[in-house]
PDB file of C-alpha atoms and ligand atoms in Angstrom:
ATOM      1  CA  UNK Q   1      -7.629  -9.378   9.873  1.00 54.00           C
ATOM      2  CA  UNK Q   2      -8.893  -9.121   6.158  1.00 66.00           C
ATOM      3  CA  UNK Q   3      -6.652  -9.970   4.636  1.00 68.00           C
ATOM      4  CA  UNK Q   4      -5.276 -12.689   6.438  1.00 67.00           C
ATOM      5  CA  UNK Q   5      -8.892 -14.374   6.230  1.00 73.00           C
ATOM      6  CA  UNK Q   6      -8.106 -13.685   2.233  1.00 78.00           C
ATOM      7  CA  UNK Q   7      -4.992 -14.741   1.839  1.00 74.00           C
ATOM      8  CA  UNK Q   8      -5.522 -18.207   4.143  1.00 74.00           C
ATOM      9  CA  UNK Q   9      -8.553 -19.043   1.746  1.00 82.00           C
ATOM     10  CA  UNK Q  10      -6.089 -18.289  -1.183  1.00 82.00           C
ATOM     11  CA  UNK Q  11      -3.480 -21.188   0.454  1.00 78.00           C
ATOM     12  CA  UNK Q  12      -5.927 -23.793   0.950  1.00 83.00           C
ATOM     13  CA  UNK Q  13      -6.889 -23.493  -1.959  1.00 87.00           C
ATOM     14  CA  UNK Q  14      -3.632 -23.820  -3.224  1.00 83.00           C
ATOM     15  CA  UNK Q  15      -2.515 -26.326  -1.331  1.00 83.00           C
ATOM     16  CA  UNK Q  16      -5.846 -28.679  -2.151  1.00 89.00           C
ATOM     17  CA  UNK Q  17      -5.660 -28.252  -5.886  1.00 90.00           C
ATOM     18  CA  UNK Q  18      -1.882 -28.991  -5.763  1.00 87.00           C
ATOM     19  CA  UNK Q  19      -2.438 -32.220  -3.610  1.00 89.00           C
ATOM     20  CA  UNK Q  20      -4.831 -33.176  -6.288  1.00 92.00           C
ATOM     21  CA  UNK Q  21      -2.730 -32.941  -9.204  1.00 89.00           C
ATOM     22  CA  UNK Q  22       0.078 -34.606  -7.400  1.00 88.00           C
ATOM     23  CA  UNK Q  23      -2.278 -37.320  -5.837  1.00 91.00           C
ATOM     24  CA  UNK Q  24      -3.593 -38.037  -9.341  1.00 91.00           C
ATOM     25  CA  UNK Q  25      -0.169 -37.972 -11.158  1.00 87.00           C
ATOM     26  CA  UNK Q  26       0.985 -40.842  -8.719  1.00 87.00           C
ATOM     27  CA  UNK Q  27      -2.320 -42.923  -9.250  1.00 88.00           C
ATOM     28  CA  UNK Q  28      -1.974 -42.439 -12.827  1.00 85.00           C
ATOM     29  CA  UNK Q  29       1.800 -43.430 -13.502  1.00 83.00           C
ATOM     30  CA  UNK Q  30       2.049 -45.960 -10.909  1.00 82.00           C
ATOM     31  CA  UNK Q  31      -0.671 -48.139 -12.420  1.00 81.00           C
ATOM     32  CA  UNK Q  32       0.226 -50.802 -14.583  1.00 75.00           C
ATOM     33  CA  UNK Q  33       0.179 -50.146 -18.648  1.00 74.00           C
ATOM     34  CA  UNK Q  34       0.250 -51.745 -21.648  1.00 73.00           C
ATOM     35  CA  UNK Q  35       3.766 -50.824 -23.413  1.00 71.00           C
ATOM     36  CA  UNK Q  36       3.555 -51.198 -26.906  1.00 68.00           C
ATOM     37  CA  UNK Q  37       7.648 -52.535 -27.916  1.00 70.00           C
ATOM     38  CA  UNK Q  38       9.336 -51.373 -31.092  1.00 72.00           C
ATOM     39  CA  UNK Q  39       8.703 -55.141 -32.220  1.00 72.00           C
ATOM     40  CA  UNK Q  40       5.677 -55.307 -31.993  1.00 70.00           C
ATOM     41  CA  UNK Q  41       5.428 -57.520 -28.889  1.00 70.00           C
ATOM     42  CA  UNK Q  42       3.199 -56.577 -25.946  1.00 70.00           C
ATOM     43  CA  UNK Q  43       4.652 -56.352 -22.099  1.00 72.00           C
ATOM     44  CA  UNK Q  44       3.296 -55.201 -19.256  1.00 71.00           C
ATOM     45  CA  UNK Q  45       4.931 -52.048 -17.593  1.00 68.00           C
ATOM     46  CA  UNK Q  46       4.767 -51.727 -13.321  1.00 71.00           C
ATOM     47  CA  UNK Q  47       5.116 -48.800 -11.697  1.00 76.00           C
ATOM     48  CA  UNK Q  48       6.460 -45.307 -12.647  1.00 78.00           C
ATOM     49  CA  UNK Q  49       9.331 -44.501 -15.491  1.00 81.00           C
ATOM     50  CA  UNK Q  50      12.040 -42.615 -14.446  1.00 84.00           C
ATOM     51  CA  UNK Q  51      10.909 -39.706 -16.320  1.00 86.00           C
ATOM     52  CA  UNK Q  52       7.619 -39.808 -14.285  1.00 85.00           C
ATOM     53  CA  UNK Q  53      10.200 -39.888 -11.208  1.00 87.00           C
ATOM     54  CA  UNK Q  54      11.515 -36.918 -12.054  1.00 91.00           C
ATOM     55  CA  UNK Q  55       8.678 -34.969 -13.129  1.00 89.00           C
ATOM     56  CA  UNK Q  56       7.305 -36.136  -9.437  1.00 89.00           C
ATOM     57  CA  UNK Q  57      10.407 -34.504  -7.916  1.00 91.00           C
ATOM     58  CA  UNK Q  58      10.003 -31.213  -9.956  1.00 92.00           C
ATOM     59  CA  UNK Q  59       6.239 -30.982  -8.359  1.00 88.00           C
ATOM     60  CA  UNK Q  60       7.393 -31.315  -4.920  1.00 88.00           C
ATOM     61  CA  UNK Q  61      10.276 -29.248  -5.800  1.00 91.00           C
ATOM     62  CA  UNK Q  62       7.587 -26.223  -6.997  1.00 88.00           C
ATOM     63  CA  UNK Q  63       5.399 -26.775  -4.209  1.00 85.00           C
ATOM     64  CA  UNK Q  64       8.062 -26.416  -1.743  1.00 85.00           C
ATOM     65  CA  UNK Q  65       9.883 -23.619  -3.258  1.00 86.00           C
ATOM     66  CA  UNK Q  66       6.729 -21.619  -3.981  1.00 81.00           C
ATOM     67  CA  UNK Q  67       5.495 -22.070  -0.500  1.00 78.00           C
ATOM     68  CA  UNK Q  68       8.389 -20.463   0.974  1.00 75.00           C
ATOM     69  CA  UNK Q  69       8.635 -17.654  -1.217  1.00 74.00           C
ATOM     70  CA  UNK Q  70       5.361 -16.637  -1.512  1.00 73.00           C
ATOM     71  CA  UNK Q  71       3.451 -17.247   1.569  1.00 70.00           C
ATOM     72  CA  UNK Q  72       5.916 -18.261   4.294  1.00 72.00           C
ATOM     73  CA  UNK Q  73       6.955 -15.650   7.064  1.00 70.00           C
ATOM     74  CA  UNK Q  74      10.592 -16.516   6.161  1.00 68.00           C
ATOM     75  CA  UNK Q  75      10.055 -13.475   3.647  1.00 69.00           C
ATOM     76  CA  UNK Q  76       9.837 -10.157   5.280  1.00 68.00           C
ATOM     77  CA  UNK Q  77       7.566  -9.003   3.164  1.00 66.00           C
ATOM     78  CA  UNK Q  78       4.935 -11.827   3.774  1.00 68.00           C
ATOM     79  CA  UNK Q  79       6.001 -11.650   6.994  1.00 65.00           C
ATOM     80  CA  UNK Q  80       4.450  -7.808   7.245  1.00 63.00           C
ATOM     81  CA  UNK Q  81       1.716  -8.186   5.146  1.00 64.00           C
ATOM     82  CA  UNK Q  82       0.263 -11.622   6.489  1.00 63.00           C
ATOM     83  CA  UNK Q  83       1.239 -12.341   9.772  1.00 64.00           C
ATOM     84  CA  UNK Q  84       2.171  -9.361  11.537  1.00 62.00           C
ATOM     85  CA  UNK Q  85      -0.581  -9.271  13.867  1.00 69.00           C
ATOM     86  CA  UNK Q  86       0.586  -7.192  16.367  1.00 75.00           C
ATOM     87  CA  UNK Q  87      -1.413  -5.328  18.732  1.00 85.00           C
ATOM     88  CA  UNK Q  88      -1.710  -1.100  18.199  1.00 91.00           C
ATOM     89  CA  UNK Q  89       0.415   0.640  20.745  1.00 93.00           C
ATOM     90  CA  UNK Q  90      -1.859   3.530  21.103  1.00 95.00           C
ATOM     91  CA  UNK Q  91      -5.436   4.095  20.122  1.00 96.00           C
ATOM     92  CA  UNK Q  92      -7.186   7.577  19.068  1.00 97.00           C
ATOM     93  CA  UNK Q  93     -10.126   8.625  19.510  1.00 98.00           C
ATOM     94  CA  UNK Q  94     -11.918  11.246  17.996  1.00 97.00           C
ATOM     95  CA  UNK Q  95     -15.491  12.512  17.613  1.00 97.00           C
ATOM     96  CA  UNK Q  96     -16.390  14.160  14.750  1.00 97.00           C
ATOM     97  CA  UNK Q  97     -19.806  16.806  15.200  1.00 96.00           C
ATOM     98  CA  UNK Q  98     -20.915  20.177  13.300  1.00 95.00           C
ATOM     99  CA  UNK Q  99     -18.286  20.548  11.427  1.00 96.00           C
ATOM    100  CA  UNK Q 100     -15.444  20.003  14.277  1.00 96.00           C
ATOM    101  CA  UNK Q 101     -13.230  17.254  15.337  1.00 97.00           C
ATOM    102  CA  UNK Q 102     -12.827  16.445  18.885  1.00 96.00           C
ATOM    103  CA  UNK Q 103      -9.478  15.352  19.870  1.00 96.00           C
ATOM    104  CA  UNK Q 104      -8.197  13.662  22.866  1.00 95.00           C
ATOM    105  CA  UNK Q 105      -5.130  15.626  22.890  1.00 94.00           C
ATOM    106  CA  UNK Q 106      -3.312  18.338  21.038  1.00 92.00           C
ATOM    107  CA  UNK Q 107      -0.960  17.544  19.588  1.00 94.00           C
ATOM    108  CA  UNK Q 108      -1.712  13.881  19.315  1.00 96.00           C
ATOM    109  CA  UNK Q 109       1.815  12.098  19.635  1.00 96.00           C
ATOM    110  CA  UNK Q 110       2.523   9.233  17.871  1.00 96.00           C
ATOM    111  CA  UNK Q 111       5.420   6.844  17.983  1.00 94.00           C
ATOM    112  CA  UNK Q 112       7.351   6.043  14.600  1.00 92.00           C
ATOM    113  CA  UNK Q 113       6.899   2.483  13.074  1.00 86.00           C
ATOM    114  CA  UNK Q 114       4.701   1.439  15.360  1.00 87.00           C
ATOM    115  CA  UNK Q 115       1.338   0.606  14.676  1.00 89.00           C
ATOM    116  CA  UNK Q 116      -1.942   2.916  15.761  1.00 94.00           C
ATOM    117  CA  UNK Q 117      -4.984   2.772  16.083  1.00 95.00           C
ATOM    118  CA  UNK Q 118      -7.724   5.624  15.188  1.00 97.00           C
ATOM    119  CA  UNK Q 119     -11.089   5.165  16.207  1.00 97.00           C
ATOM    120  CA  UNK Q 120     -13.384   8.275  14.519  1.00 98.00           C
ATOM    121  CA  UNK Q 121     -17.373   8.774  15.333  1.00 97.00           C
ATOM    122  CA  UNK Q 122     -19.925  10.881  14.039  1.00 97.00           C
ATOM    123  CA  UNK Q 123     -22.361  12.142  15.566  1.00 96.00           C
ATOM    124  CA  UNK Q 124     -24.194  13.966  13.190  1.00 94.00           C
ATOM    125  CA  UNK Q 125     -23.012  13.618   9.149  1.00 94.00           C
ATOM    126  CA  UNK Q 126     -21.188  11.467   6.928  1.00 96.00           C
ATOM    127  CA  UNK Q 127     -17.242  13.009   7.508  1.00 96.00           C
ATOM    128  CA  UNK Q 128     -14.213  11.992   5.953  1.00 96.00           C
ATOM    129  CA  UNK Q 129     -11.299  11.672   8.230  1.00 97.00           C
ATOM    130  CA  UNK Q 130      -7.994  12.276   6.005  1.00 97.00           C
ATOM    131  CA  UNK Q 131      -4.200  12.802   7.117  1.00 98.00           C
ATOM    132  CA  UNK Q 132      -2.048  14.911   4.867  1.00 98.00           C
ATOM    133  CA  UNK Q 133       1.702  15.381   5.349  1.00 96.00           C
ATOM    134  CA  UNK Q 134       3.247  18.506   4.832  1.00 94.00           C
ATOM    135  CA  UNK Q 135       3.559  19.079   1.513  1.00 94.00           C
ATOM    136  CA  UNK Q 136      -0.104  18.008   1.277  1.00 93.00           C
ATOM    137  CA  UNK Q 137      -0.136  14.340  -0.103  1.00 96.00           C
ATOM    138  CA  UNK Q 138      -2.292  12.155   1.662  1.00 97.00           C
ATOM    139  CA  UNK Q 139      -1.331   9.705   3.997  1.00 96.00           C
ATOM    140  CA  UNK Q 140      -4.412   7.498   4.608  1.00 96.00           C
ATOM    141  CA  UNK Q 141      -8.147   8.483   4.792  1.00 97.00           C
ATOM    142  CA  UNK Q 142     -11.638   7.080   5.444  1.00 96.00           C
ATOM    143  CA  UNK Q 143     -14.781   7.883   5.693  1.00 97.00           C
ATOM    144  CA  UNK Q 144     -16.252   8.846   9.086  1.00 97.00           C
ATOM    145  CA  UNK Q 145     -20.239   7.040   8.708  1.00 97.00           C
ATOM    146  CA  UNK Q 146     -22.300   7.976  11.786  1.00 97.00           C
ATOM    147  CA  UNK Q 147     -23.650   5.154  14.000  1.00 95.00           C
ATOM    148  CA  UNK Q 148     -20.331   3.245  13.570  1.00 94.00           C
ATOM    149  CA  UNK Q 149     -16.916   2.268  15.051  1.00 96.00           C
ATOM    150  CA  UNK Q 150     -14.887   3.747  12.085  1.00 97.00           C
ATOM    151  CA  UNK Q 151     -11.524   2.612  12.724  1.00 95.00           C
ATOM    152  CA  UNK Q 152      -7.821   2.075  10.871  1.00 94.00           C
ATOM    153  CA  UNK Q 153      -4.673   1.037  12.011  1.00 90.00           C
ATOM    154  CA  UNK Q 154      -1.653   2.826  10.960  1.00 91.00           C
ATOM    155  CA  UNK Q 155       2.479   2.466  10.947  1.00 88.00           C
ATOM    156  CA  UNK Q 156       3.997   5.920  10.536  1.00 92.00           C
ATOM    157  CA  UNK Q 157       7.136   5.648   8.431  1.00 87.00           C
ATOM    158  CA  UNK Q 158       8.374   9.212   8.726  1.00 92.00           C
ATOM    159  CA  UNK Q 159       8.721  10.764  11.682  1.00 94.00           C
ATOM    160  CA  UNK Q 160       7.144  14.474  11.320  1.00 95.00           C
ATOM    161  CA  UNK Q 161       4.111  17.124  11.704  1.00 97.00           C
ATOM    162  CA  UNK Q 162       0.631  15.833  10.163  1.00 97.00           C
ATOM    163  CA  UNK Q 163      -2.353  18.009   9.606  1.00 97.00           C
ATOM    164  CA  UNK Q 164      -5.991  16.239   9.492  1.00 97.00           C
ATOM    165  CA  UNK Q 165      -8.872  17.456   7.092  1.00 97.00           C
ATOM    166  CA  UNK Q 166     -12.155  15.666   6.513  1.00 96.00           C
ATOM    167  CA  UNK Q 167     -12.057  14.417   3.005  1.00 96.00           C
ATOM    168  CA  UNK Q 168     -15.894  14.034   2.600  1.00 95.00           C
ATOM    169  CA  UNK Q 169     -18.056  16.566   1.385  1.00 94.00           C
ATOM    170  CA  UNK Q 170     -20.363  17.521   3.852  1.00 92.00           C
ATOM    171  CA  UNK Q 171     -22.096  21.021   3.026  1.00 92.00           C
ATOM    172  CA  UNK Q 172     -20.775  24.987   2.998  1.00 93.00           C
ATOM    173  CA  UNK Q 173     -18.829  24.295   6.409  1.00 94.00           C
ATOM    174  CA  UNK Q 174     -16.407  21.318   4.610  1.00 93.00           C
ATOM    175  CA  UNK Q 175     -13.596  23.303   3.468  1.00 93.00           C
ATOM    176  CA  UNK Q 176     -13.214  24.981   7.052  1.00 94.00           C
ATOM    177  CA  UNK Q 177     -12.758  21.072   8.766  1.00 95.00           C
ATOM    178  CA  UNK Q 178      -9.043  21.299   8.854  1.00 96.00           C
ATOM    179  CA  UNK Q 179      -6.605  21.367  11.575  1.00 96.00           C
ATOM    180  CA  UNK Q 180      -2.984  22.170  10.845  1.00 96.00           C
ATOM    181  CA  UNK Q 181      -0.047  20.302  12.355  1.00 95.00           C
ATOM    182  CA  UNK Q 182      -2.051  18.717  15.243  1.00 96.00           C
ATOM    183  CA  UNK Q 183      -0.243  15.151  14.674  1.00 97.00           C
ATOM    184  CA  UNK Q 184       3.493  14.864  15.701  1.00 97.00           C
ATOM    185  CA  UNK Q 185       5.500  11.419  14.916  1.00 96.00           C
ATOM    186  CA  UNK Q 186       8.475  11.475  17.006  1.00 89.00           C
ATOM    187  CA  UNK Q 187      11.327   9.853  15.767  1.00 66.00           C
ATOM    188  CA  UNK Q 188      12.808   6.763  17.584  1.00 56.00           C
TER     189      UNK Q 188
HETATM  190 CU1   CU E   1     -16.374  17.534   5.447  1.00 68.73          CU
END
């Protein structure tokens, strides 16, 4: 996935920059300096001063709490958008040629919150392949290229009748490349 590819760059990233800073914090403060006394006398100072201690503690602290809330798959959300990997349940396919889509079935049923897989072709023109609830909002589309696998994977929230139009212009026949209602979503 994408994303995940994205997103696993993004934490290594992360991560190695962060190890740096900490790495280089602990070098730094554990070294021995030259303390300067209110008296004017010299001393040597070993190791880290409490302060430093507890700035050290705050970094791991940050590191640790960050981790879990923004990439861990503790978090639902995270857990959906990153690591959810889950195989489609069902996949579509439809061919898209003069003007007409091809379906494998009709109506194409769908399970609810579940995710699906379309796989569109052309075989002639550029096509868009759009699916619009009811009331006409859009639900996803992409664009249908000929001489490739165009595919998306999709998790129906709402259970319901869907009608597909191609949402690419694609001469005088365009506006006709609708079919009404020809995706159910049962519920569960
Ligand atoms: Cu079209």
């Amino acid at each position: 996935m994408y994303l995940q590819q994205l997103v696993e760059i993004f934490y290594i990233g992360l991560i190695t920059v962060y190890t740096i800073f900490i790495v280089s914090f602990i070098y730094i403060t554990s070294r021995s300096r030259p303390e300067i006394k209110t008296d004017g006398g010299k001393k040597v100072h070993m190791g880290m001063e409490r302060s430093e201690k507890i700035w050290l503690g705050v970094l791991f602290t940050v590191a640790v709490i960050g981790n879990i809330i923004f990439l861990s798959p503790l978090m639902p959300s995270m857990q959906y958008q990153v690591y959810l990997d889950e195989d489609p349940v069902k996949t579509v396919v439809i061919t898209m040629e003069n003007h007409t889509f091809i379906l494998p079935e009709n109506p194409i049923e769908l399970p609810l919150g579940k995710p699906v897989e379309f796989k569109v072709y052309s075989n002639d023109l550029t096509y868009g392949f759009g699916v619009f609830r009811k009331d006409g909002t859009m639900v996803f589309q992409m664009q249908v290229v000929p001489g490739y696998e165009n595919r998306i994977v999709w998790v129906f929230d709402e259970p319901g009748v869907y009608t597909i139009r191609s949402t690419e212009y694609s001469g005088p026949e365009h506006p006709y490349m609708v079919l009404y209602d020809v995706i159910v979503v049962g519920g569960e």
